[in-house]
Coordinates of C-alpha atoms and ligand atoms in Angstrom, one line a residue:
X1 CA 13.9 14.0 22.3
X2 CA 11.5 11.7 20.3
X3 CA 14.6 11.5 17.4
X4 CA 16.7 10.5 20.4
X5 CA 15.0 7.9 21.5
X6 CA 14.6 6.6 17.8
X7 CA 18.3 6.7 17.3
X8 CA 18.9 4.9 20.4
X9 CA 16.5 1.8 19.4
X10 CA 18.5 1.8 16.4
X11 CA 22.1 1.8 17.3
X12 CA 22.0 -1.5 18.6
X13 CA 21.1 -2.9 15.4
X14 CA 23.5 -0.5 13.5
X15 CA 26.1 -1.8 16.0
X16 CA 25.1 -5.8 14.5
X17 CA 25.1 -4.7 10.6
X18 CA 28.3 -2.9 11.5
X19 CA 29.8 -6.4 13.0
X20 CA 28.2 -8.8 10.0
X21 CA 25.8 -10.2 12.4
X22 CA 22.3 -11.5 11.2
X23 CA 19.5 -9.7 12.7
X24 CA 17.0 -11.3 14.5
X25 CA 12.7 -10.8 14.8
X26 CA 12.9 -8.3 17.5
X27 CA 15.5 -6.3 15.7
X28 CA 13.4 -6.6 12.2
X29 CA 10.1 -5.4 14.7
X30 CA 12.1 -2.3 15.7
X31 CA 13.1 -1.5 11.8
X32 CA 9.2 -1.4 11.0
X33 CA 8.3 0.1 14.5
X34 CA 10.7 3.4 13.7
X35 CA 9.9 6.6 12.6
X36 CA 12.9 7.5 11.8
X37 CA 12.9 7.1 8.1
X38 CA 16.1 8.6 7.2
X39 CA 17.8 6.6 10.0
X40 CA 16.5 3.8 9.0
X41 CA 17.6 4.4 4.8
X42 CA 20.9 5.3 5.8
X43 CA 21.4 2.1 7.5
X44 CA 19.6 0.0 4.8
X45 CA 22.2 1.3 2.4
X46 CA 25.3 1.0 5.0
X47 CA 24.0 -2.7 5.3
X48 CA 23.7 -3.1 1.3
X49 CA 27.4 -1.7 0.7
X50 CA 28.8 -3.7 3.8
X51 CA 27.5 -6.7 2.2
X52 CA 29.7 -6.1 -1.1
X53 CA 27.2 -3.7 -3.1
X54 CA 28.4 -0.3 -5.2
X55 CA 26.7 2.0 -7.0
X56 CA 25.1 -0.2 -9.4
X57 CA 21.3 -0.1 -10.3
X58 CA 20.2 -3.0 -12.4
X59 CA 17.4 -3.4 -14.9
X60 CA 16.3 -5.5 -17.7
X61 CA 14.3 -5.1 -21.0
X62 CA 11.5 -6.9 -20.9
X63 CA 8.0 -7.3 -21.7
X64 CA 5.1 -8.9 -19.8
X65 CA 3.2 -11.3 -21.6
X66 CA -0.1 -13.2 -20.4
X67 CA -1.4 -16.4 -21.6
X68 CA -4.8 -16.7 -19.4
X69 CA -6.7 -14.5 -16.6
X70 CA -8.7 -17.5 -15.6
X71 CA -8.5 -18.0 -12.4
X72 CA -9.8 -21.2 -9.5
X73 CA -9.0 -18.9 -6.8
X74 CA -10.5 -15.6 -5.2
X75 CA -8.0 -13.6 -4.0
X76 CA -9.3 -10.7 -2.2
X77 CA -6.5 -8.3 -3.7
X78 CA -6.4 -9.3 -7.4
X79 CA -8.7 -7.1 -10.1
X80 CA -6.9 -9.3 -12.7
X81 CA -8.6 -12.6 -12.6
X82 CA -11.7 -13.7 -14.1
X83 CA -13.9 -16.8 -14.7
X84 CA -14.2 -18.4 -17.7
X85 CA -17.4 -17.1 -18.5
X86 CA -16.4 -13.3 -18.1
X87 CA -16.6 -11.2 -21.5
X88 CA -12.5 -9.8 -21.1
X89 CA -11.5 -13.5 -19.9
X90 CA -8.9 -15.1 -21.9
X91 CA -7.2 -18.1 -22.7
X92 CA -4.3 -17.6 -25.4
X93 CA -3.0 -20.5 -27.7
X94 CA 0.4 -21.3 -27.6
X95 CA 0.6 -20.1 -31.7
X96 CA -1.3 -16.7 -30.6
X97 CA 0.5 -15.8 -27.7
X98 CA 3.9 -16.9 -29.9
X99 CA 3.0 -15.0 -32.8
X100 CA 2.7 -11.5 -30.3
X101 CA 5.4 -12.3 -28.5
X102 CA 7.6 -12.5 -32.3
X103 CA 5.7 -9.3 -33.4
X104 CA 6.8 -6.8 -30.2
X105 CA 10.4 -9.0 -30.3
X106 CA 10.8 -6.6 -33.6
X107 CA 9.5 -4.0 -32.2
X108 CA 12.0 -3.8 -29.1
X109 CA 14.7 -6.1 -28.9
X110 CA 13.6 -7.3 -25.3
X111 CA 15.9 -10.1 -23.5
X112 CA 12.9 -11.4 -21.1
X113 CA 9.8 -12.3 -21.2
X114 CA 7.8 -12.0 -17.6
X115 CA 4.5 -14.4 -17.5
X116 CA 2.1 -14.8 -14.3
X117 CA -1.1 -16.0 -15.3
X118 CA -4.5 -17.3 -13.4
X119 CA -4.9 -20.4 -12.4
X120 CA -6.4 -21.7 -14.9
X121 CA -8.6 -25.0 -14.2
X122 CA -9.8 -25.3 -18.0
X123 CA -5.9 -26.6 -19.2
X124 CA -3.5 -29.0 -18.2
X125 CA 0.4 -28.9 -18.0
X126 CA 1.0 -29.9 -21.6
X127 CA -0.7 -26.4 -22.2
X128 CA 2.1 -24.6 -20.5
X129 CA 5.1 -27.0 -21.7
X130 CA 3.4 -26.5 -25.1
X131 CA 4.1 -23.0 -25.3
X132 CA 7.5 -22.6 -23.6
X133 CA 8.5 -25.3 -26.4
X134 CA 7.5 -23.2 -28.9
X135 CA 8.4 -19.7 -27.5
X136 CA 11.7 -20.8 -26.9
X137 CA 12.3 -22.2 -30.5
X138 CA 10.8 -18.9 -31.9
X139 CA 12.8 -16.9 -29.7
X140 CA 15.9 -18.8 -28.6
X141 CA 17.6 -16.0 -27.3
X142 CA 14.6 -14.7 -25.1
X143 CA 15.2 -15.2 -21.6
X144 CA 11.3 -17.0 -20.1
X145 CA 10.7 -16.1 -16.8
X146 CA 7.7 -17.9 -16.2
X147 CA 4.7 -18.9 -13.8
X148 CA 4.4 -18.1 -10.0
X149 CA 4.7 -21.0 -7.4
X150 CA 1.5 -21.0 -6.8
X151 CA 0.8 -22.1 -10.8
X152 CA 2.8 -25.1 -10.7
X153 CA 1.4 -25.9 -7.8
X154 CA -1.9 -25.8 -9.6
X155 CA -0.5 -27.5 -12.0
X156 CA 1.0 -30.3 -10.3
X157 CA -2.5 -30.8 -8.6
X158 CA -4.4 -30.7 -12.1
X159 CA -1.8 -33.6 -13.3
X160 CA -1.5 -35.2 -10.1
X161 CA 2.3 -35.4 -9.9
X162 CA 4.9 -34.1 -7.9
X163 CA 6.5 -30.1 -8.2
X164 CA 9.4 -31.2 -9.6
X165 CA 8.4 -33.6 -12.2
X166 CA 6.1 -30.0 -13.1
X167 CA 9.5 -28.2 -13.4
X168 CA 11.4 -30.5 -15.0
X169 CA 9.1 -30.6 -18.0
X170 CA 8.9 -26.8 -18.0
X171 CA 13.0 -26.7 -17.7
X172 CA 13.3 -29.5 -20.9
X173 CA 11.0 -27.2 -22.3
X174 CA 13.0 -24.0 -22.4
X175 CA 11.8 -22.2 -18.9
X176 CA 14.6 -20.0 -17.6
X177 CA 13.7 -18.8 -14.3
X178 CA 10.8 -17.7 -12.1
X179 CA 9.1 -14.8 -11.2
X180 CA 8.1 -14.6 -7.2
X181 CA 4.3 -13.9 -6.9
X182 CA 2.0 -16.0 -4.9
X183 CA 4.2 -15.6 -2.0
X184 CA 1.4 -12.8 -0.3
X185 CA 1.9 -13.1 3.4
X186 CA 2.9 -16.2 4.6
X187 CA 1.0 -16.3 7.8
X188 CA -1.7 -18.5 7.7
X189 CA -3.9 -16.0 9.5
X190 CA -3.4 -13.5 7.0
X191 CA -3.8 -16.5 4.5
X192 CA -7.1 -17.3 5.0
X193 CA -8.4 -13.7 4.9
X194 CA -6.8 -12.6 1.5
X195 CA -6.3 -15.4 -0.6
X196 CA -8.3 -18.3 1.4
X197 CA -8.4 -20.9 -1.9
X198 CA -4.5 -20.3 -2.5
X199 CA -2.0 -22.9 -1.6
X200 CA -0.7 -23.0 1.8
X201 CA 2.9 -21.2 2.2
X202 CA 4.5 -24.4 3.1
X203 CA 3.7 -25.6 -0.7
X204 CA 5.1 -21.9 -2.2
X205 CA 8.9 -22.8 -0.6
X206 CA 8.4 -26.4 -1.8
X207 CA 7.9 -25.0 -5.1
X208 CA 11.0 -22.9 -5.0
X209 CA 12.9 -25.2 -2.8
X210 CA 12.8 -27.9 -5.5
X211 CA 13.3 -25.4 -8.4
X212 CA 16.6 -24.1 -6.7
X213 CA 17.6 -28.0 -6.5
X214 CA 16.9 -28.4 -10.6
X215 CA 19.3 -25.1 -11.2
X216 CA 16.2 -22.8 -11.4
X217 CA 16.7 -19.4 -10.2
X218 CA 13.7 -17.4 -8.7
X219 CA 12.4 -14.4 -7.3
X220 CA 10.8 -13.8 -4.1
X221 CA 7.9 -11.1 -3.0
X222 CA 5.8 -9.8 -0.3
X223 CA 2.5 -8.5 -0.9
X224 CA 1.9 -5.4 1.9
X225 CA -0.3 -3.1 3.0
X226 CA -3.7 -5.0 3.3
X227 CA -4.4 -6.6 6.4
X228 CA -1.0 -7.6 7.4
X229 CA 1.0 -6.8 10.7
X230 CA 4.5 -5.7 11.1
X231 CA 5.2 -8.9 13.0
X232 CA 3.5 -11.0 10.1
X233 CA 5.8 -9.1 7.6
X234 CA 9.3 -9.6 9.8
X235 CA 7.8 -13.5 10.0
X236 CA 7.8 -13.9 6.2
X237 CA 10.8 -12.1 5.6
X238 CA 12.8 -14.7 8.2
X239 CA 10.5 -17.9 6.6
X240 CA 12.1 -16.2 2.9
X241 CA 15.9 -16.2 4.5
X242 CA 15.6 -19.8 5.6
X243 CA 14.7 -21.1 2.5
X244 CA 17.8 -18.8 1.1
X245 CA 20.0 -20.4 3.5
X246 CA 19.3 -23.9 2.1
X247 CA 18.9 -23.4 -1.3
X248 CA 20.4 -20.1 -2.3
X249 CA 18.4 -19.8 -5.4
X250 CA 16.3 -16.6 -4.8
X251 CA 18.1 -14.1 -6.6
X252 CA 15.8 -10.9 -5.8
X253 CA 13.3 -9.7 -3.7
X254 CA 10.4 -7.6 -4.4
X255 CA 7.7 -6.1 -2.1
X256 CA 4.3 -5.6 -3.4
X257 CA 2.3 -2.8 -2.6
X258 CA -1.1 -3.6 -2.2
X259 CA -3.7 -1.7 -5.4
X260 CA -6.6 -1.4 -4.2
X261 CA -8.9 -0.3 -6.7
X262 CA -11.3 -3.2 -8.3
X263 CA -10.6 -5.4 -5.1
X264 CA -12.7 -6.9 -3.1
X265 CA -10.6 -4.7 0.0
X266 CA -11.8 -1.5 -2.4
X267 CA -14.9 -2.0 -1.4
X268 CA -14.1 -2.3 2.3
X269 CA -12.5 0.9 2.3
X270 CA -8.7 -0.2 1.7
X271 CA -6.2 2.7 0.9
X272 CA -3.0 2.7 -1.0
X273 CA 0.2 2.4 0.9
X274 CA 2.0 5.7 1.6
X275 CA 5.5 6.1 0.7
X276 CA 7.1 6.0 3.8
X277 CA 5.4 2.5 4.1
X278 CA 7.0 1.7 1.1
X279 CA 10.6 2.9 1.5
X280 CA 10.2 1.3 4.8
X281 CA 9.4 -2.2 3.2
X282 CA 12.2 -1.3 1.1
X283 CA 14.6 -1.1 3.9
X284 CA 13.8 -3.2 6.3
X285 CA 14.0 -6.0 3.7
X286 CA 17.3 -4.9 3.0
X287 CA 18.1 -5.1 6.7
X288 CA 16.6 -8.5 7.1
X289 CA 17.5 -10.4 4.2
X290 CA 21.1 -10.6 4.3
X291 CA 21.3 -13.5 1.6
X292 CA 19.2 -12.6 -0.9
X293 CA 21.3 -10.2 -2.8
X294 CA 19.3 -8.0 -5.0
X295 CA 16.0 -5.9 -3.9
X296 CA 13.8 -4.6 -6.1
X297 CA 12.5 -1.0 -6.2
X298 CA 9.4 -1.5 -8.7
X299 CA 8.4 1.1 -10.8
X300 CA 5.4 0.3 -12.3
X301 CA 4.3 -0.5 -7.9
X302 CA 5.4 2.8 -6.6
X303 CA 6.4 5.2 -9.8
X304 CA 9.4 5.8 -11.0
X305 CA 9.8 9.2 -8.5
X306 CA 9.7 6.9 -5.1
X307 CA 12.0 3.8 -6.7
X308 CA 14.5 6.7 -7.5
X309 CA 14.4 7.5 -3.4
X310 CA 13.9 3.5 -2.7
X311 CA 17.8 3.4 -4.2
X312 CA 19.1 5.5 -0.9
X313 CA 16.8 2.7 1.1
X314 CA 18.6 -0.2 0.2
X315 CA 17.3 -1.1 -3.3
X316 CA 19.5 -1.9 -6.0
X317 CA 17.1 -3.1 -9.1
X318 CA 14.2 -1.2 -10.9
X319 CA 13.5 -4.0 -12.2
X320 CA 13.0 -3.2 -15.8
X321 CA 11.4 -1.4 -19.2
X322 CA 8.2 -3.9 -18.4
X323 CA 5.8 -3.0 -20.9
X324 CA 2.2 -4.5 -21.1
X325 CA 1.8 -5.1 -17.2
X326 CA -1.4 -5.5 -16.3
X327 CA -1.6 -6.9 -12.9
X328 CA -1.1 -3.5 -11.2
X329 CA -3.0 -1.5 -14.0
X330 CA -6.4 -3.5 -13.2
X331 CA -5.8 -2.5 -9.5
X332 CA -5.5 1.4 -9.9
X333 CA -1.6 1.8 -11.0
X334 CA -1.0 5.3 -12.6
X335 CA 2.9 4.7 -13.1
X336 CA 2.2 3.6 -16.7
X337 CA 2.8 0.3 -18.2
X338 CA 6.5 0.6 -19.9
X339 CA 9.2 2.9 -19.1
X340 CA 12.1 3.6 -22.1
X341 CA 15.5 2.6 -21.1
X342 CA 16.7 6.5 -21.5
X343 CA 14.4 7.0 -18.8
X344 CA 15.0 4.3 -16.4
X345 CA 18.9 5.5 -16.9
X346 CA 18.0 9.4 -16.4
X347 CA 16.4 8.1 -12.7
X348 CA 19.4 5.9 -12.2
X349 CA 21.7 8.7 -12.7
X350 CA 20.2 11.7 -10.6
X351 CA 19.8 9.7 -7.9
X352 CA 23.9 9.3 -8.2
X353 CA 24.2 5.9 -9.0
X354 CA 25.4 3.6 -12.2
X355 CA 23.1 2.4 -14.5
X356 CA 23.4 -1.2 -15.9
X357 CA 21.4 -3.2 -18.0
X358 CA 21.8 -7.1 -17.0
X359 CA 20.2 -10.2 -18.4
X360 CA 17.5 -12.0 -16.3
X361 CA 20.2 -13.9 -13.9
X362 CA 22.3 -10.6 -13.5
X363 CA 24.8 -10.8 -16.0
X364 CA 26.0 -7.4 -17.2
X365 CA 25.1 -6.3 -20.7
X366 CA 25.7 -2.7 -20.8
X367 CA 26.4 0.0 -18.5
X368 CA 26.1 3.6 -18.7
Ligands
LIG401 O1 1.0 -13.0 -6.3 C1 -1.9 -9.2 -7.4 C2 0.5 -9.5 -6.6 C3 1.6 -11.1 -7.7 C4 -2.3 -7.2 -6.6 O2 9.3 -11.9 -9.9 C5 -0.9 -7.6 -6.3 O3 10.0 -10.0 -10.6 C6 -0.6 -5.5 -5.3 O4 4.4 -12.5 -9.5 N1 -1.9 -5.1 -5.5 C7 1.8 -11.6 -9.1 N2 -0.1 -6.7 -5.7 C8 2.9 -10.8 -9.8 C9 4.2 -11.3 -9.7 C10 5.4 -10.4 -9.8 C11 5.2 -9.0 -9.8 C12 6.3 -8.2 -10.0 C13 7.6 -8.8 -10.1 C14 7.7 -10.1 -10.0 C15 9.1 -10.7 -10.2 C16 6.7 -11.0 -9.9 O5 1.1 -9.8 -7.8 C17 0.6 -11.8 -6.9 C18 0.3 -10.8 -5.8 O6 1.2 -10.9 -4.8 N3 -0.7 -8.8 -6.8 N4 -2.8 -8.2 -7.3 C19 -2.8 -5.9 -6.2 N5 -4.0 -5.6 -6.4

């Protein structure tokens, strides 16, 4: 009976994926509100193939690569930042983190390199330009997806300029794209309570709305399973879709499970999200973001095991081989910090899909 009365508060909304038409808060509400988890996969991937996708799972070879863990603000949910006066905080040059970066090229012939750093109050934008110019003429071919929103925001209001004239310098100096943290929750309730000295969500789409407008491609992300409700999550999905529908530039989406360990919330008795949480995240994003066309099923964020079932949820991106993360590892991640490409292409197969390796703005460079 209960399955009944699932499946009938979700035919409605299959019958509107079935006819193409966007779904609205309510209907995003219900997604997050079911139980139904299969239900709810099966429609996540109906919506996905309706929408022009196949069996394609994408990934890239990549490395993350930090310049600084300093950090101005105290996010409640971050066990990567430190102060400047911390014994493991660091602050690369642009000649030390260049030199690594050249070493591991030889090791593994990577086509991207993923930087989020702390916000750093100790250096100033020429830091940052400094070392994309130089990374870039090291590594021409390298792909630099580089620096959250929230960072040039910082950096805009350590130079006192505007976000694009930030950009613009970044883009003359070799930056490729951008990778989608800072986002959080975009509700300003939820705001205050986790990151209260972060940048107010309206600055985070001014950041990407400009970047789209100067050709820069970005990513977009959620960070769930803290103090967040399911309307506050459907509200910054929607906020994500309108910015999509003026600029177009996001070109993936990637929820964020919330680590606890090392956090401030650790000590206040905050759990890991379960996987049902997170193939729900999975799907309802899917659902909801009808423009945005790739979603991200993160490894190193919920193991290789559950991105394999995220695939049947509406994911279609594992995002990649990774390598030296640390974000997640600070925060209790167990998934391990680089996955081989053999492996990433075992997953992709027995879940029944195509692997393909693509370059950071989805270009296909080898399928198996
Ligand atoms: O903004 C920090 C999140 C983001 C924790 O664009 C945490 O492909 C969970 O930008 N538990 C930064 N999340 C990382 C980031 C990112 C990550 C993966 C893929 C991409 C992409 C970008 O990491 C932060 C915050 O939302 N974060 N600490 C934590 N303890």
């Amino acid at each position: 009976m209960a399955v009944l009365q699932e499946l009938d508060a979700l035919a409605p909304i299959r019958e509107k994926v079935e006819a193409g038409e966007r779904l609205d808060f309510e209907d995003g509400l219900t997604l997050m509100e079911t139980d139904d988890l299969l239900a709810l996969g099966e429609l996540a991937d109906l919506a996905r193939r309706l929408r022009g996708g196949n069996d394609d799972v994408y990934f890239v070879q990549n490395i993350n690569l930090y310049q600084t863990n300093v950090c101005r603000v105290k996010c409640k949910f971050c066990a990567f930042a430190r102060t400047n006066k911390q014994e493991d905080a660091f602050t690369l040059t642009a000649d030390e983190f260049v030199e690594d970066a050249v070493k591991q090229y030889e090791v593994s012939k990577f086509t991207e390199i993923h930087t989020v750093n702390g916000e750093n109050p100790h250096v100033g934008l020429e830091y940052y330009v400094e070392l994309i110019r130089k990374l870039k003429a090291a590594l021409p071919d390298v792909h630099l997806k580089f620096y959250t929103a929230s960072e040039i925001h910082h950096m805009s209001k350590l130079e006192d300029c505007t976000h694009e004239e930030v950009l613009s310098a970044l883009k003359d100096a070799g930056l490729g794209s951008m990778p989608g943290g800072g986002a959080e929750i975009f509700a300003d309730r939820v705001r205050r309570l986790v990151a209260p000295g972060k940048e107010p969500a309206e600055e985070w789409f001014d950041v990407h709305d400009k970047a789209h407008r100067l050709g820069i491609t970005t990513q977009c992300t959620m960070l769930y399973g803290h103090v967040e409700t399911y309307e506050e999550r459907i509200d910054h999905m929607l906020r994500l879709r309108e910015q999509q529908d003026k600029t177009g530039g996001f070109l993936s989406f990637i929820p964020l499970a919330f680590h606890p360990e090392n956090t401030v919330f650790e000590r206040r008795g905050f759990r890991f999200t379960t996987g049902a949480d997170d193939l729900k995240v999975i799907a309802v994003a899917r659902l909801v973001l009808d423009n945005i066309p790739h979603v991200k099923a993160y490894w190193i964020m919920m193991g290789l095991p559950m991105a394999q079932l995220a695939l049947h949820f509406g994911a279609n991106d594992v995002q990649g081989t990774v390598m030296r993360e640390k974000i997640f590892q600070a925060a209790g991640a167990t998934s391990g910090t680089e996955q081989k490409i053999e492996e990433l292409v075992r997953f992709i197969r027995e879940a029944g899909r195509t692997p393909v390796q693509r370059d950071s703005l989805y270009n296909e460079l080898r399928r198996w």
